[in-house]
Every structure is written in C-alpha cells, then in structure tokens.
C-alpha cells in the first residue's frame, strides 16, 4: 500500500492493536503456567478461553511445540501429555473481527537458556531494523547473523509473514536468513517476525500427525457430522486455522477425514527438526510506521 494513502488510526489498525494487547497479556499468563507436570491441554485451553474473556477470539489453536518440534502441534481432544524438562514454544494468535496479532515465546525447562536467548535477541535485532523502505532480505540477514553468533542455526524454511484480514499468512514473507530477493516494507504493512533458532541443521520436515486444519473451499457434503463441522467452520473460523478439539459435532475426527478427502479442508502436519535437536522461537507482530514500527504484541 502506498504511504500517502495509509491512515494508521483507521479502525483496522485499532483492531490489530487491540488484538495485540490481549495477546501480550495472554502470552505472559500462559507462559507462567508452563511447569513440569502441567497438562498441555490445560495450558492451551486456558489461553484460548482467556483470549475470549478479554474480548478477542483465537486466530488459530495454541501451538505447543516440544523440543525438536517447531510448529503446528496443538493438543488433541483428550490429550494427557504433560510438560517435562523440555524446550517449549508457545505460539498464540488473536483476532478482532478478523484483524490479527500473532506472537510466540519459548519457555525453557531443558537447561538450554542460550538457545532461547538466540531467537529472542534475533527478534530484537530484527525489530530495530524495521522501517519503511527496508528490504526483508536485510532483516533475514540480521536474524541469521545473531543466531549464528550464538553458535546455532536459524530454521531457514520457516518465515515470518504478513497478516491479512481473516488471513494468518500473507505476503510479505520475512526470512530467517539472508536472501537476495526480498520485499520492501511500506507504511501500514502488518507483519509477524518470528526467528527460530536450533542446534539442528536448520530445516524442518513434516511429521505424520495433524490436529490443525483450515478451510480450503466450500462444498456440499452428504455426511451429517461433516456437514455440521463445515457449518461451524465457515461461520466461526472462516479461513483461519482451527483445532479438531474445537469442533462441536460428534466424531469430529471422522468429519475431518471426510472433509479432507473432498479437499474441503487441509491439514497442517507438525513441523519438526531432527529427533534429539531443540528449537526455540520468539515472535512479535508489528505495524510499519513512518519512522519505524509499532510492536502490537509488546509486553504490557
């Protein structure tokens, strides 16, 4: 969008800010609940319920990624998993009327504080660079340099991203390494910057499990459970990701299998580094302003 046409006091930006303020509070409250022996499901549901209490809606299911996992893991309906002495990433999103904020934090119970610090400091360095006219490739180069300086690798096939209306991932991509073909940021861009640092090789692959889905297209379906699920998806989540455990129909797993077979929804497999490796993550959402950026998800 062109600089001259952007009104940063417009209602959409106020909603981005409101979502960010809710998210900053929930991020801290959820992180404070992560302790050895505590249930994953309890933390996820606490955060999602708290978002609703504070006047927002979850923009996607709370991601709780453990050790080598980097993204797309959320508890199942009857999940009994509990936290151990692990590296835990919480990735949480909020929307107000489809206007989003996205944030992540690492809670390190594994005894590897420097890995958590690497992604945190990479994010701080990236935020210092954000202003109109900066190239996203330069932001990626800064992230890579900071993480390299800690002796770790950035996860190169995960990126930050723009946040659209009812769209969790839009352009521009914000790489976590130097790239020659970046995008120039402009006033009014809303982007999530999310460095991932790892003691592994720096590339994630898809695991076999899926608990998060989003709508691909609308279609008529004959099966009652699938029809009920689709009605809830289109009305409540629209194009935003949702969890199996959010569906109110009976036998939601069966309903989703049918919808996936008809290409009505698509799943997000858990993304992970090699087994035995660790991944840390830190993420903020920013609005690009005339002289820098406004961090909507900053600590309150």
Coordinates of C-alpha atoms in Angstrom, one line a residue:
X1 CA 0.0 0.0 0.0
X2 CA 1.3 3.5 -0.8
X3 CA 2.5 5.6 2.2
X4 CA 0.2 8.6 1.3
X5 CA -3.0 6.5 1.5
X6 CA -2.4 4.9 4.9
X7 CA -4.2 6.1 8.0
X8 CA -2.7 4.3 10.9
X9 CA -5.6 5.5 13.1
X10 CA -8.1 3.6 10.9
X11 CA -10.4 1.1 12.5
X12 CA -8.5 -1.9 11.1
X13 CA -5.3 -0.8 12.8
X14 CA -7.1 -0.2 16.1
X15 CA -8.3 -3.7 15.9
X16 CA -4.8 -5.0 15.2
X17 CA -3.7 -3.1 18.3
X18 CA -6.5 -4.4 20.5
X19 CA -5.7 -8.0 19.4
X20 CA -2.0 -7.4 20.2
X21 CA -2.7 -6.0 23.7
X22 CA -4.9 -9.0 24.5
X23 CA -2.2 -11.3 23.2
X24 CA 0.6 -9.7 25.2
X25 CA -1.3 -10.4 28.4
X26 CA -2.3 -14.0 27.5
X27 CA 1.2 -14.8 26.3
X28 CA 2.6 -14.0 29.7
X29 CA -0.2 -15.7 31.7
X30 CA 0.2 -18.9 29.6
X31 CA 4.0 -18.9 29.8
X32 CA 3.7 -18.5 33.6
X33 CA 1.6 -21.7 33.7
X34 CA 4.2 -23.9 31.9
X35 CA 5.9 -26.1 34.5
X36 CA 7.0 -29.7 34.7
X37 CA 4.0 -31.9 35.3
X38 CA 1.4 -29.4 34.0
X39 CA -1.0 -30.6 31.2
X40 CA -0.5 -29.3 27.6
X41 CA -4.3 -29.3 27.1
X42 CA -4.8 -27.2 30.3
X43 CA -2.4 -24.5 29.1
X44 CA -3.9 -24.4 25.6
X45 CA -7.5 -24.2 26.8
X46 CA -6.6 -21.7 29.5
X47 CA -5.0 -19.4 26.8
X48 CA -7.8 -19.8 24.3
X49 CA -10.5 -19.2 27.0
X50 CA -8.7 -16.2 28.3
X51 CA -8.5 -14.6 24.9
X52 CA -12.3 -14.9 24.7
X53 CA -12.7 -13.5 28.2
X54 CA -10.7 -10.4 27.2
X55 CA -12.8 -9.7 24.1
X56 CA -10.9 -11.4 21.3
X57 CA -11.0 -14.7 19.5
X58 CA -8.2 -17.2 19.0
X59 CA -6.8 -16.6 15.5
X60 CA -5.5 -20.2 15.5
X61 CA -5.2 -23.0 18.0
X62 CA -2.5 -22.5 20.6
X63 CA 0.6 -24.2 19.3
X64 CA 2.7 -26.1 22.0
X65 CA 5.8 -27.4 20.3
X66 CA 8.2 -29.5 22.3
X67 CA 12.0 -29.9 21.8
X68 CA 12.5 -30.7 18.1
X69 CA 9.0 -29.6 17.1
X70 CA 8.8 -26.1 15.6
X71 CA 5.1 -25.5 14.7
X72 CA 1.6 -26.8 14.2
X73 CA 1.4 -29.0 17.3
X74 CA -1.7 -28.5 19.4
X75 CA -3.3 -30.8 22.0
X76 CA -5.8 -33.4 21.0
X77 CA -9.3 -33.6 22.4
X78 CA -8.4 -35.9 25.3
X79 CA -4.6 -35.1 25.4
X80 CA -2.9 -36.3 28.6
X81 CA 0.6 -35.0 27.7
X82 CA 2.4 -33.1 30.4
X83 CA 5.4 -30.9 30.3
X84 CA 8.8 -32.4 31.2
X85 CA 12.3 -30.9 31.3
X86 CA 12.0 -29.8 27.7
X87 CA 12.2 -26.7 25.5
X88 CA 8.6 -25.5 25.0
X89 CA 7.4 -23.0 22.3
X90 CA 4.0 -21.4 22.8
X91 CA 2.7 -19.7 19.6
X92 CA -0.6 -17.9 20.1
X93 CA -2.8 -15.7 17.9
X94 CA -5.8 -13.4 18.5
X95 CA -8.1 -11.7 16.1
X96 CA -10.7 -8.9 16.5
X97 CA -13.2 -9.1 13.6
X98 CA -10.6 -10.9 11.5
X99 CA -7.8 -8.4 12.2
X100 CA -4.9 -10.4 13.7
X101 CA -2.0 -10.4 16.0
X102 CA 0.5 -13.3 16.3
X103 CA 3.2 -14.0 19.0
X104 CA 5.4 -16.7 20.3
X105 CA 7.7 -17.3 23.3
X106 CA 10.0 -20.1 24.4
X107 CA 9.8 -21.4 27.9
X108 CA 13.0 -23.4 28.5
X109 CA 12.7 -26.2 31.1
X110 CA 15.5 -28.1 29.3
X111 CA 18.5 -26.2 30.7
X112 CA 19.5 -24.6 27.4
X113 CA 18.8 -20.9 28.0
X114 CA 21.3 -19.7 25.3
X115 CA 19.2 -21.3 22.6
X116 CA 16.1 -19.5 23.8
X117 CA 18.1 -16.3 24.1
X118 CA 19.3 -16.6 20.5
X119 CA 15.9 -16.4 19.0
X120 CA 14.9 -13.6 21.4
X121 CA 17.9 -11.5 20.6
X122 CA 17.5 -12.2 16.8
X123 CA 14.0 -10.8 17.1
X124 CA 15.1 -7.7 19.0
X125 CA 17.8 -7.0 16.3
X126 CA 15.2 -7.5 13.5
X127 CA 12.7 -5.1 15.2
X128 CA 15.5 -2.5 15.3
X129 CA 15.7 -2.6 11.5
X130 CA 12.0 -2.4 10.7
X131 CA 11.0 0.8 8.9
X132 CA 9.6 1.8 5.5
X133 CA 11.9 1.0 2.7
X134 CA 13.9 -1.7 4.5
X135 CA 14.2 -5.0 2.5
X136 CA 13.0 -8.1 4.2
X137 CA 16.2 -9.9 3.0
X138 CA 18.2 -7.5 5.2
X139 CA 16.0 -8.4 8.2
X140 CA 16.7 -12.1 7.4
X141 CA 20.4 -11.4 7.3
X142 CA 20.3 -9.7 10.7
X143 CA 18.4 -12.7 12.2
X144 CA 20.8 -15.2 10.7
X145 CA 23.9 -13.2 12.0
X146 CA 22.6 -13.0 15.5
X147 CA 21.7 -16.7 15.7
X148 CA 25.0 -17.7 14.1
X149 CA 26.7 -15.6 16.7
X150 CA 25.3 -17.8 19.4
X151 CA 26.6 -20.9 17.6
X152 CA 23.2 -22.1 16.4
X153 CA 21.4 -22.2 13.0
X154 CA 18.2 -20.3 12.0
X155 CA 15.4 -22.6 10.7
X156 CA 15.6 -21.5 7.1
X157 CA 12.4 -23.0 5.8
X158 CA 10.1 -21.2 8.3
X159 CA 9.5 -17.5 7.8
X160 CA 7.7 -14.5 9.3
X161 CA 4.7 -13.3 7.3
X162 CA 2.2 -10.6 6.7
X163 CA -1.2 -10.7 8.5
X164 CA -4.3 -10.0 6.4
X165 CA -8.0 -9.8 7.1
X166 CA -9.0 -13.3 8.1
X167 CA -5.7 -14.5 6.7
X168 CA -3.0 -15.7 9.1
X169 CA -0.2 -15.9 6.4
X170 CA 0.0 -13.3 3.6
X171 CA 2.9 -11.6 1.9
X172 CA 5.5 -10.4 2.6
X173 CA 7.5 -13.3 3.9
X174 CA 10.1 -12.3 6.5
X175 CA 13.0 -14.8 6.0
X176 CA 15.2 -16.0 8.9
X177 CA 18.3 -15.8 6.8
X178 CA 19.8 -13.5 4.2
X179 CA 18.1 -13.7 0.8
X180 CA 18.7 -11.7 -2.4
X181 CA 15.1 -11.4 -3.5
X182 CA 13.4 -9.7 -0.5
X183 CA 10.4 -7.4 -0.4
X184 CA 10.4 -3.7 0.6
X185 CA 8.3 -2.9 3.6
X186 CA 5.9 0.0 3.4
X187 CA 4.0 2.2 5.9
X188 CA 0.9 0.3 7.1
X189 CA 2.2 -3.2 6.5
X190 CA 1.3 -5.6 9.4
X191 CA 3.9 -8.3 9.8
X192 CA 4.8 -11.1 12.2
X193 CA 8.5 -11.6 12.6
X194 CA 9.5 -14.9 14.1
X195 CA 13.1 -16.2 14.3
X196 CA 13.5 -19.9 15.0
X197 CA 16.9 -21.0 16.4
X198 CA 18.1 -24.6 16.5
X199 CA 21.0 -26.8 17.4
X200 CA 20.0 -28.9 14.5
X201 CA 20.6 -28.5 10.8
X202 CA 18.2 -25.6 10.3
X203 CA 15.4 -27.3 8.2
X204 CA 12.1 -28.7 9.5
X205 CA 10.2 -31.5 7.8
X206 CA 6.6 -32.6 8.1
X207 CA 5.7 -35.2 10.8
X208 CA 2.8 -37.6 10.5
X209 CA 0.3 -36.1 13.0
X210 CA -2.2 -33.3 12.2
X211 CA -4.5 -31.6 14.6
X212 CA -4.8 -28.2 12.9
X213 CA -6.9 -27.6 9.8
X214 CA -8.3 -24.7 7.7
X215 CA -11.0 -24.3 5.1
X216 CA -9.8 -24.9 1.5
X217 CA -13.2 -24.4 -0.2
X218 CA -16.9 -24.7 0.5
X219 CA -18.8 -27.7 -0.9
X220 CA -21.9 -29.7 -0.3
X221 CA -21.3 -32.8 1.8
X222 CA -23.7 -35.6 2.5
X223 CA -22.5 -36.9 5.8
X224 CA -24.2 -35.3 8.8
X225 CA -21.2 -34.9 11.0
X226 CA -19.1 -33.5 8.2
X227 CA -22.0 -31.1 7.3
X228 CA -22.2 -29.9 10.9
X229 CA -18.5 -29.4 11.1
X230 CA -18.4 -27.5 7.9
X231 CA -21.2 -25.2 9.0
X232 CA -19.3 -24.4 12.2
X233 CA -16.0 -23.9 10.3
X234 CA -17.4 -21.5 7.7
X235 CA -19.4 -19.5 10.3
X236 CA -16.9 -19.3 13.2
X237 CA -13.4 -19.8 11.8
X238 CA -13.8 -18.8 8.1
X239 CA -10.4 -19.1 6.6
X240 CA -8.4 -19.2 9.9
X241 CA -6.9 -22.4 11.3
X242 CA -8.8 -24.4 13.8
X243 CA -8.3 -27.5 16.0
X244 CA -10.1 -30.8 15.9
X245 CA -11.0 -30.3 19.5
X246 CA -12.8 -27.0 18.7
X247 CA -15.5 -28.8 16.6
X248 CA -18.8 -29.3 18.3
X249 CA -20.1 -32.2 16.1
X250 CA -19.9 -35.8 17.4
X251 CA -17.0 -37.8 16.0
X252 CA -15.0 -34.7 14.8
X253 CA -12.0 -36.8 13.6
X254 CA -14.3 -38.7 11.2
X255 CA -15.9 -35.5 10.0
X256 CA -12.5 -34.0 9.3
X257 CA -11.3 -37.1 7.4
X258 CA -14.3 -36.8 5.1
X259 CA -13.8 -33.1 4.6
X260 CA -10.1 -33.6 3.9
X261 CA -10.9 -36.4 1.4
X262 CA -13.1 -33.9 -0.5
X263 CA -10.4 -31.2 -0.4
X264 CA -12.8 -29.0 1.7
X265 CA -10.2 -28.6 4.4
X266 CA -6.4 -29.1 4.5
X267 CA -4.3 -30.1 7.4
X268 CA -1.1 -28.7 8.9
X269 CA 1.3 -31.5 9.8
X270 CA 3.6 -30.9 12.8
X271 CA 6.9 -29.4 11.6
X272 CA 10.0 -30.7 13.3
X273 CA 13.8 -30.7 13.3
X274 CA 15.7 -34.0 13.6
X275 CA 15.0 -36.0 16.7
X276 CA 17.2 -35.1 19.6
X277 CA 17.5 -31.5 18.4
X278 CA 15.9 -28.4 20.0
X279 CA 14.1 -25.4 18.5
X280 CA 13.4 -22.0 20.1
X281 CA 11.1 -19.4 18.8
X282 CA 10.3 -15.7 19.6
X283 CA 7.7 -13.7 17.6
X284 CA 6.1 -10.3 17.7
X285 CA 3.6 -8.6 15.4
X286 CA 4.4 -5.1 14.2
X287 CA 2.7 -2.3 12.2
X288 CA 5.2 -0.5 10.0
X289 CA 5.0 3.3 10.8
X290 CA 6.5 6.3 9.1
X291 CA 9.6 6.3 11.3
X292 CA 10.0 2.6 12.4
X293 CA 7.4 0.2 13.7
X294 CA 4.9 -0.3 16.5
X295 CA 5.1 -3.6 18.2
X296 CA 1.4 -4.5 18.9
X297 CA 2.3 -7.6 21.0
X298 CA 4.9 -5.9 23.2
X299 CA 4.9 -6.6 26.9
X300 CA 2.3 -4.5 28.7

